[in-house]
Amino acid sequence: HLVDLNKYVESRTESEWNILEIIGKYGTSKYVEIQSVALDRYNITKAVLRTNCAKLVNINAIESTSFSLPLSPAAKFYKLTEFGARLYRAKFNEDPVESELEKVIKEHSSAEHGYGILDVQNVLSKMDKYVSVVGFNRHSPINVNIDGRKFQYVPDIVCKDKNGYNTYIEYEMNTSNQSDFNEK
């Protein structure tokens, strides 16, 4: 169906545009990170942010999803909808970037699994033990040959220590069957 986009462009508040910019320009998806940027860069209060996110969800400019993670209980995430991307283009004269949420789902098949991996990656990155910790490894599979069987293994997290050794970490949510788990 057709929608008069100008009506929606003209009726957005400055803080709503700021929220759309945080999501569309930087790809920020996690609410706590959107909140941090909104408070620091745009001086938007927590109450105004909450209200305006709800308004943007109500007009179908952004989509909201929530789930709990072991290190981030009751986490909330946002991404632009197609309509939100059209609003963003109309205001900022550029295409929005792919959201972190979409990147995480592409890489890890589900948002819950991917953001759990990112939480663990964040914790490990703060440790003095590793020089790099990477949770996006789909494009760098490891060729494995076990008992004449060749396959590619994609670890959830790869940590490189100061001596150049790698540690491979699997983040499990108890959704794998036993044989897949054993093979990993």
Backbone as numpy.savetxt, mean C-alpha at the origin, in Angstrom:
# Nx Ny Nz CAx CAy CAz Cx Cy Cz
-23.20 5.80 -16.87 -24.04 6.97 -16.87 -23.15 8.22 -16.87
-23.70 9.30 -17.30 -22.95 10.55 -17.37 -23.07 11.33 -16.07
-21.98 11.98 -15.70 -21.93 12.78 -14.49 -21.33 14.13 -14.85
-21.89 15.19 -14.30 -21.32 16.51 -14.52 -20.13 16.66 -13.59
-18.93 16.42 -14.11 -17.72 16.46 -13.32 -17.47 17.85 -12.73
-17.81 18.90 -13.48 -17.58 20.27 -13.01 -18.30 20.54 -11.69
-19.49 19.99 -11.54 -20.24 20.17 -10.29 -19.45 19.64 -9.10
-18.80 18.49 -9.28 -18.01 17.89 -8.21 -16.70 18.63 -8.00
-16.09 19.09 -9.08 -14.83 19.84 -8.98 -15.06 21.13 -8.19
-16.12 21.84 -8.52 -16.41 23.14 -7.89 -16.82 23.02 -6.42
-17.38 21.88 -6.03 -17.90 21.76 -4.67 -16.91 21.13 -3.68
-15.71 20.77 -4.12 -14.71 20.20 -3.21 -14.06 21.30 -2.39
-13.78 21.00 -1.13 -13.09 21.95 -0.25 -11.59 21.83 -0.47
-10.86 22.79 0.05 -9.40 22.76 -0.09 -8.81 21.51 0.56
-9.33 21.15 1.73 -8.78 19.97 2.40 -9.14 18.67 1.66
-10.29 18.63 1.01 -10.61 17.46 0.19 -9.62 17.34 -0.97
-9.28 18.48 -1.59 -8.28 18.46 -2.66 -6.93 18.03 -2.12
-6.61 18.46 -0.91 -5.34 18.05 -0.31 -5.28 16.54 -0.13
-6.38 15.96 0.31 -6.45 14.50 0.49 -6.31 13.80 -0.86
-7.03 14.29 -1.86 -6.92 13.69 -3.19 -5.49 13.81 -3.73
-4.83 14.91 -3.41 -3.45 15.10 -3.86 -2.51 14.11 -3.15
-2.68 13.93 -1.86 -1.84 12.98 -1.11 -1.95 11.59 -1.71
-3.17 11.19 -2.04 -3.39 9.85 -2.60 -2.97 9.80 -4.07
-3.36 10.80 -4.84 -3.13 10.79 -6.29 -1.72 11.13 -6.72
-1.06 12.03 -6.02 0.29 12.44 -6.42 1.37 11.52 -5.86
1.17 11.08 -4.62 2.20 10.30 -3.95 1.86 8.81 -3.83
0.61 8.45 -4.11 0.21 7.05 -4.01 -0.01 6.56 -2.60
-0.03 7.47 -1.63 -0.18 7.10 -0.22 -1.55 6.46 -0.01
-1.55 5.33 0.68 -2.79 4.59 0.89 -3.14 4.40 2.36
-2.16 4.17 3.19 -2.41 3.87 4.60 -2.87 5.14 5.31
-4.01 5.05 6.00 -4.62 6.23 6.62 -3.66 6.96 7.55
-2.89 6.21 8.37 -1.99 6.89 9.31 -0.93 7.70 8.57
-0.53 7.25 7.39 0.45 7.99 6.59 -0.21 9.20 5.92
-1.44 9.04 5.45 -2.20 10.17 4.89 -2.36 11.23 5.98
-2.70 10.77 7.18 -2.89 11.68 8.31 -1.60 12.44 8.63
-0.49 11.75 8.62 0.79 12.39 8.92 1.10 13.50 7.92
0.91 13.23 6.63 1.16 14.24 5.60 0.16 15.38 5.73
-1.11 15.05 5.96 -2.15 16.07 6.07 -1.87 17.02 7.24
-1.43 16.48 8.37 -1.13 17.31 9.53 0.12 18.16 9.29
1.17 17.55 8.76 2.45 18.25 8.59 2.43 19.25 7.43
1.96 18.82 6.28 2.08 19.64 5.08 0.91 20.60 4.89
-0.28 20.16 5.24 -1.48 20.95 4.94 -2.17 21.51 6.18
-1.68 21.14 7.36 -2.25 21.63 8.61 -3.74 21.28 8.75
-4.09 20.10 8.29 -5.47 19.60 8.41 -5.59 18.87 9.74
-6.60 19.18 10.51 -6.79 18.51 11.80 -7.27 17.08 11.58
-7.12 16.26 12.61 -7.56 14.86 12.52 -9.06 14.77 12.27
-9.84 15.63 12.92 -11.30 15.61 12.76 -11.70 15.99 11.33
-11.08 17.02 10.79 -11.38 17.46 9.42 -10.97 16.38 8.43
-9.83 15.75 8.66 -9.37 14.67 7.78 -10.37 13.53 7.77
-10.79 13.09 8.95 -11.76 11.99 9.06 -13.06 12.34 8.32
-13.57 13.54 8.56 -14.82 13.98 7.94 -14.69 14.04 6.42
-13.58 14.61 5.93 -13.42 14.77 4.49 -13.12 13.46 3.78
-12.45 12.55 4.45 -12.28 11.21 3.86 -13.64 10.55 3.70
-14.49 10.67 4.70 -15.84 10.11 4.62 -16.63 10.75 3.48
-16.51 12.07 3.31 -17.19 12.75 2.20 -16.71 12.22 0.86
-15.40 12.03 0.73 -14.84 11.54 -0.53 -15.25 10.09 -0.80
-15.40 9.30 0.24 -15.93 7.95 0.08 -17.39 8.02 -0.36
-18.17 8.91 0.25 -19.60 9.03 -0.07 -19.86 9.47 -1.50
-18.97 10.27 -2.09 -19.18 10.67 -3.49 -18.46 9.72 -4.45
-17.89 8.64 -3.90 -17.21 7.61 -4.68 -15.93 8.13 -5.34
-15.23 9.07 -4.69 -13.95 9.55 -5.20 -12.80 8.69 -4.69
-12.95 8.16 -3.47 -11.96 7.24 -2.93 -12.68 6.02 -2.38
-11.94 4.93 -2.34 -12.46 3.66 -1.83 -11.70 3.34 -0.55
-12.41 2.86 0.44 -11.83 2.55 1.73 -11.87 1.05 1.99
-10.80 0.55 2.58 -10.78 -0.84 3.03 -10.07 -0.89 4.37
-10.50 -1.78 5.24 -9.90 -1.90 6.57 -9.65 -3.36 6.89
-8.58 -3.61 7.60 -8.29 -4.94 8.12 -7.25 -4.81 9.21
-7.14 -5.85 10.02 -6.17 -5.84 11.11 -4.94 -6.63 10.72
-3.79 -6.12 11.16 -2.51 -6.78 10.95 -1.88 -7.00 12.32
-0.97 -7.95 12.43 -0.35 -8.18 13.75 0.31 -6.93 14.34
0.93 -6.10 13.50 1.61 -4.91 14.01 0.82 -3.62 13.78
-0.29 -3.70 13.08 -1.13 -2.52 12.80 -2.60 -2.90 12.94
-3.10 -3.02 14.16 -4.51 -3.40 14.32 -5.44 -2.31 13.78
-6.53 -2.74 13.19 -7.57 -1.85 12.65 -6.99 -0.83 11.67
-6.14 -1.30 10.75 -5.54 -0.41 9.75 -6.57 -0.09 8.66
-6.55 1.16 8.19 -7.47 1.61 7.15 -6.64 2.09 5.96
-7.13 1.81 4.76 -6.42 2.13 3.52 -7.38 2.77 2.53
-6.83 3.66 1.70 -7.63 4.34 0.68 -6.93 4.27 -0.67
-7.73 4.31 -1.71 -7.22 4.48 -3.07 -8.25 5.26 -3.86
-7.80 5.90 -4.92 -8.72 6.62 -5.79 -9.57 5.63 -6.56
-10.82 5.97 -6.76 -11.68 5.21 -7.66 -11.46 5.79 -9.06
-12.09 5.23 -10.06 -11.98 5.81 -11.42 -12.52 7.23 -11.41
-13.63 7.45 -10.71 -14.19 8.80 -10.60 -13.22 9.74 -9.88
-12.59 9.24 -8.82 -11.61 10.04 -8.10 -10.41 10.38 -8.98
-10.00 9.45 -9.82 -8.90 9.72 -10.75 -9.31 10.80 -11.75
-10.56 10.80 -12.18 -11.05 11.85 -13.09 -11.06 13.21 -12.39
-11.51 13.24 -11.14 -11.47 14.49 -10.37 -10.02 14.98 -10.23
-9.13 14.08 -9.91 -7.73 14.42 -9.74 -7.17 15.03 -11.04
-7.44 14.38 -12.18 -6.97 14.89 -13.48 -7.53 16.27 -13.77
-8.80 16.48 -13.44 -9.45 17.77 -13.71 -8.81 18.88 -12.89
-8.42 18.60 -11.67 -7.85 19.61 -10.79 -6.35 19.82 -11.03
-5.60 18.74 -11.16 -4.14 18.82 -11.16 -3.51 18.67 -12.56
-4.33 18.44 -13.57 -3.86 18.33 -14.96 -2.76 17.28 -15.15
-2.87 16.19 -14.42 -1.96 15.07 -14.59 -2.66 13.80 -14.13
-2.16 12.66 -14.60 -2.71 11.39 -14.16 -2.23 11.07 -12.74
-3.07 10.46 -11.94 -2.62 10.05 -10.61 -1.64 8.88 -10.74
-0.77 8.74 -9.76 0.14 7.60 -9.73 -0.62 6.38 -9.22
-0.04 5.22 -9.43 -0.62 4.00 -8.89 -0.50 4.04 -7.37
-1.56 3.69 -6.69 -1.54 3.75 -5.22 -0.67 2.62 -4.65
-0.17 2.88 -3.46 0.60 1.85 -2.76 -0.26 0.60 -2.58
-1.53 0.78 -2.26 -2.44 -0.35 -2.07 -2.49 -1.22 -3.32
-2.60 -0.60 -4.48 -2.64 -1.38 -5.73 -1.32 -2.09 -5.99
-0.20 -1.42 -5.69 1.12 -2.04 -5.86 1.27 -3.25 -4.94
0.82 -3.10 -3.70 0.94 -4.19 -2.72 0.11 -5.39 -3.17
-1.10 -5.15 -3.65 -1.95 -6.25 -4.11 -1.34 -6.94 -5.33
-0.80 -6.18 -6.26 -0.14 -6.78 -7.44 1.04 -7.65 -7.02
1.80 -7.18 -6.06 3.01 -7.89 -5.64 2.70 -9.12 -4.79
1.72 -9.02 -3.90 1.51 -10.05 -2.89 0.15 -10.73 -2.95
-0.65 -10.44 -3.96 -1.96 -11.07 -4.19 -3.06 -10.61 -3.25
-2.73 -10.19 -2.05 -3.76 -9.64 -1.17 -3.17 -8.49 -0.35
-4.02 -7.55 -0.01 -3.57 -6.40 0.77 -3.13 -6.82 2.17
-3.87 -7.74 2.79 -3.54 -8.18 4.14 -2.16 -8.82 4.19
-1.89 -9.71 3.24 -0.59 -10.38 3.20 0.52 -9.37 2.90
0.30 -8.52 1.92 1.31 -7.54 1.52 1.64 -6.53 2.59
0.62 -5.98 3.24 0.90 -4.99 4.29 1.48 -5.64 5.55
1.16 -6.91 5.78 1.82 -7.63 6.87 3.31 -7.76 6.59
3.64 -8.07 5.34 5.04 -8.15 4.91 5.72 -6.79 5.08
5.04 -5.72 4.68 5.63 -4.38 4.81 5.84 -3.99 6.26
4.94 -4.41 7.14 5.13 -4.14 8.58 6.39 -4.84 9.09
6.57 -6.12 8.71 7.75 -6.87 9.14 9.00 -6.25 8.51
8.92 -5.87 7.23 10.04 -5.22 6.56 10.46 -3.96 7.31
9.48 -3.18 7.73 9.76 -1.96 8.47 10.50 -2.24 9.78
10.06 -3.25 10.51 10.72 -3.62 11.77 12.16 -4.07 11.50
12.33 -4.94 10.51 13.66 -5.45 10.20 14.59 -4.36 9.68
14.06 -3.40 8.95 14.87 -2.30 8.42 15.47 -1.44 9.52
14.82 -1.41 10.66 15.30 -0.60 11.78 16.38 -1.32 12.58
16.59 -2.59 12.28 17.61 -3.35 12.99 18.99 -3.02 12.41
19.95 -3.00 13.24 21.32 -2.69 12.81 21.96 -3.87 12.07
21.31 -4.98 12.07 21.87 -6.22 11.51 21.90 -6.22 9.98
20.94 -5.54 9.33 20.80 -5.64 7.88 21.13 -4.32 7.18
21.76 -4.43 6.01 22.04 -3.24 5.20 20.91 -2.98 4.21
20.14 -4.02 3.89 18.94 -3.83 3.08 17.90 -4.87 3.43
16.64 -4.44 3.35 15.50 -5.32 3.60 14.47 -5.00 2.52
14.12 -6.01 1.70 13.25 -5.77 0.56 12.03 -6.69 0.64
10.85 -6.10 0.54 9.60 -6.86 0.58 8.89 -6.93 -0.76
9.49 -6.39 -1.81 8.95 -6.48 -3.17 9.95 -7.26 -4.00
9.72 -8.57 -4.13 10.71 -9.46 -4.77 10.18 -10.25 -5.95
8.96 -9.99 -6.37 8.35 -10.77 -7.44 9.18 -10.75 -8.74
9.86 -9.65 -9.00 10.63 -9.53 -10.23 12.07 -10.01 -10.07
12.38 -10.59 -8.92 13.73 -11.13 -8.67 13.63 -12.53 -8.07
13.01 -13.47 -8.82 12.87 -14.82 -8.26 14.24 -15.51 -8.17
14.31 -16.47 -7.28 15.53 -17.26 -7.08 15.32 -18.60 -7.76
16.23 -18.97 -8.66 16.16 -20.27 -9.32 16.65 -21.34 -8.36
15.85 -22.37 -8.16 16.15 -23.42 -7.21 16.12 -24.77 -7.93
17.06 -25.63 -7.58 17.12 -26.98 -8.13 17.25 -27.94 -6.96
16.17 -28.64 -6.66 16.16 -29.59 -5.55 15.75 -30.96 -6.09
16.61 -31.93 -5.89 16.36 -33.31 -6.34 15.96 -33.36 -7.81
16.63 -32.55 -8.64 16.35 -32.56 -10.07 15.14 -31.74 -10.48
14.42 -31.21 -9.52 13.26 -30.35 -9.82 13.72 -28.91 -9.85
13.39 -28.21 -10.91 13.75 -26.80 -11.03 12.49 -25.95 -10.87
12.61 -24.92 -10.07 11.49 -23.98 -9.91 12.03 -22.65 -9.46
11.18 -21.66 -9.46 11.55 -20.33 -9.01 10.87 -20.04 -7.68
11.67 -19.55 -6.77 11.19 -19.22 -5.42 11.20 -17.70 -5.27
10.08 -17.15 -4.80 9.98 -15.71 -4.54 9.76 -15.53 -3.04
10.81 -15.17 -2.31 10.65 -14.96 -0.87 9.86 -13.69 -0.60
9.13 -13.67 0.50 8.37 -12.48 0.87 9.32 -11.33 1.22
10.38 -11.64 1.96 11.34 -10.62 2.38 12.75 -11.16 2.18
13.61 -10.32 1.62 15.03 -10.66 1.48 15.82 -9.64 2.29
16.61 -10.13 3.24 17.45 -9.27 4.07 18.92 -9.56 3.75
19.66 -8.52 3.47 21.10 -8.67 3.22 21.83 -8.10 4.43
22.72 -8.94 5.02 23.45 -8.47 6.20 24.76 -7.79 5.79
25.49 -7.33 6.77 26.73 -6.56 6.54 27.82 -7.39 5.89
27.72 -8.71 5.98 28.71 -9.60 5.37 28.31 -10.05 3.97
27.17 -9.56 3.48 26.72 -9.91 2.14 25.87 -11.16 2.07
25.51 -11.73 3.21 24.67 -12.92 3.24 23.19 -12.53 3.23
22.39 -13.34 2.54 20.96 -13.10 2.47 20.21 -14.00 3.45
19.17 -13.44 4.03 18.21 -14.19 4.83 16.86 -14.06 4.12
16.20 -15.18 3.90 14.90 -15.18 3.21 13.82 -15.46 4.23
12.80 -14.61 4.25 11.75 -14.70 5.26 10.39 -14.85 4.57
9.62 -15.79 5.08 8.25 -15.98 4.62 7.29 -15.46 5.68
6.33 -14.67 5.25 5.30 -14.16 6.14 4.05 -14.99 5.87
3.63 -15.75 6.83 2.48 -16.64 6.64 1.28 -16.19 7.44
0.11 -16.40 6.85 -1.15 -16.02 7.49 -2.03 -17.25 7.75
-1.42 -18.43 7.68 -2.15 -19.68 7.88 -3.19 -19.91 6.79
-2.85 -19.48 5.55 -3.76 -19.70 4.42 -3.16 -20.67 3.40
-1.87 -21.00 3.54 -1.22 -21.95 2.63 -1.55 -23.37 3.04
-1.67 -24.26 2.03 -1.84 -25.65 2.42 -0.49 -26.21 2.87
-0.49 -27.32 3.54 0.73 -27.84 4.18 1.82 -28.15 3.16
1.48 -28.71 2.00 2.52 -29.06 1.03 3.19 -27.81 0.46
2.41 -26.73 0.20 3.02 -25.49 -0.27 3.92 -24.90 0.81
3.47 -24.95 2.04 4.26 -24.44 3.16 5.58 -25.23 3.27
5.49 -26.55 3.21 6.70 -27.39 3.31 7.67 -27.09 2.17
7.16 -26.89 0.97 8.02 -26.63 -0.17 8.76 -25.31 -0.01
8.06 -24.30 0.50 8.74 -23.01 0.74 9.82 -23.19 1.77
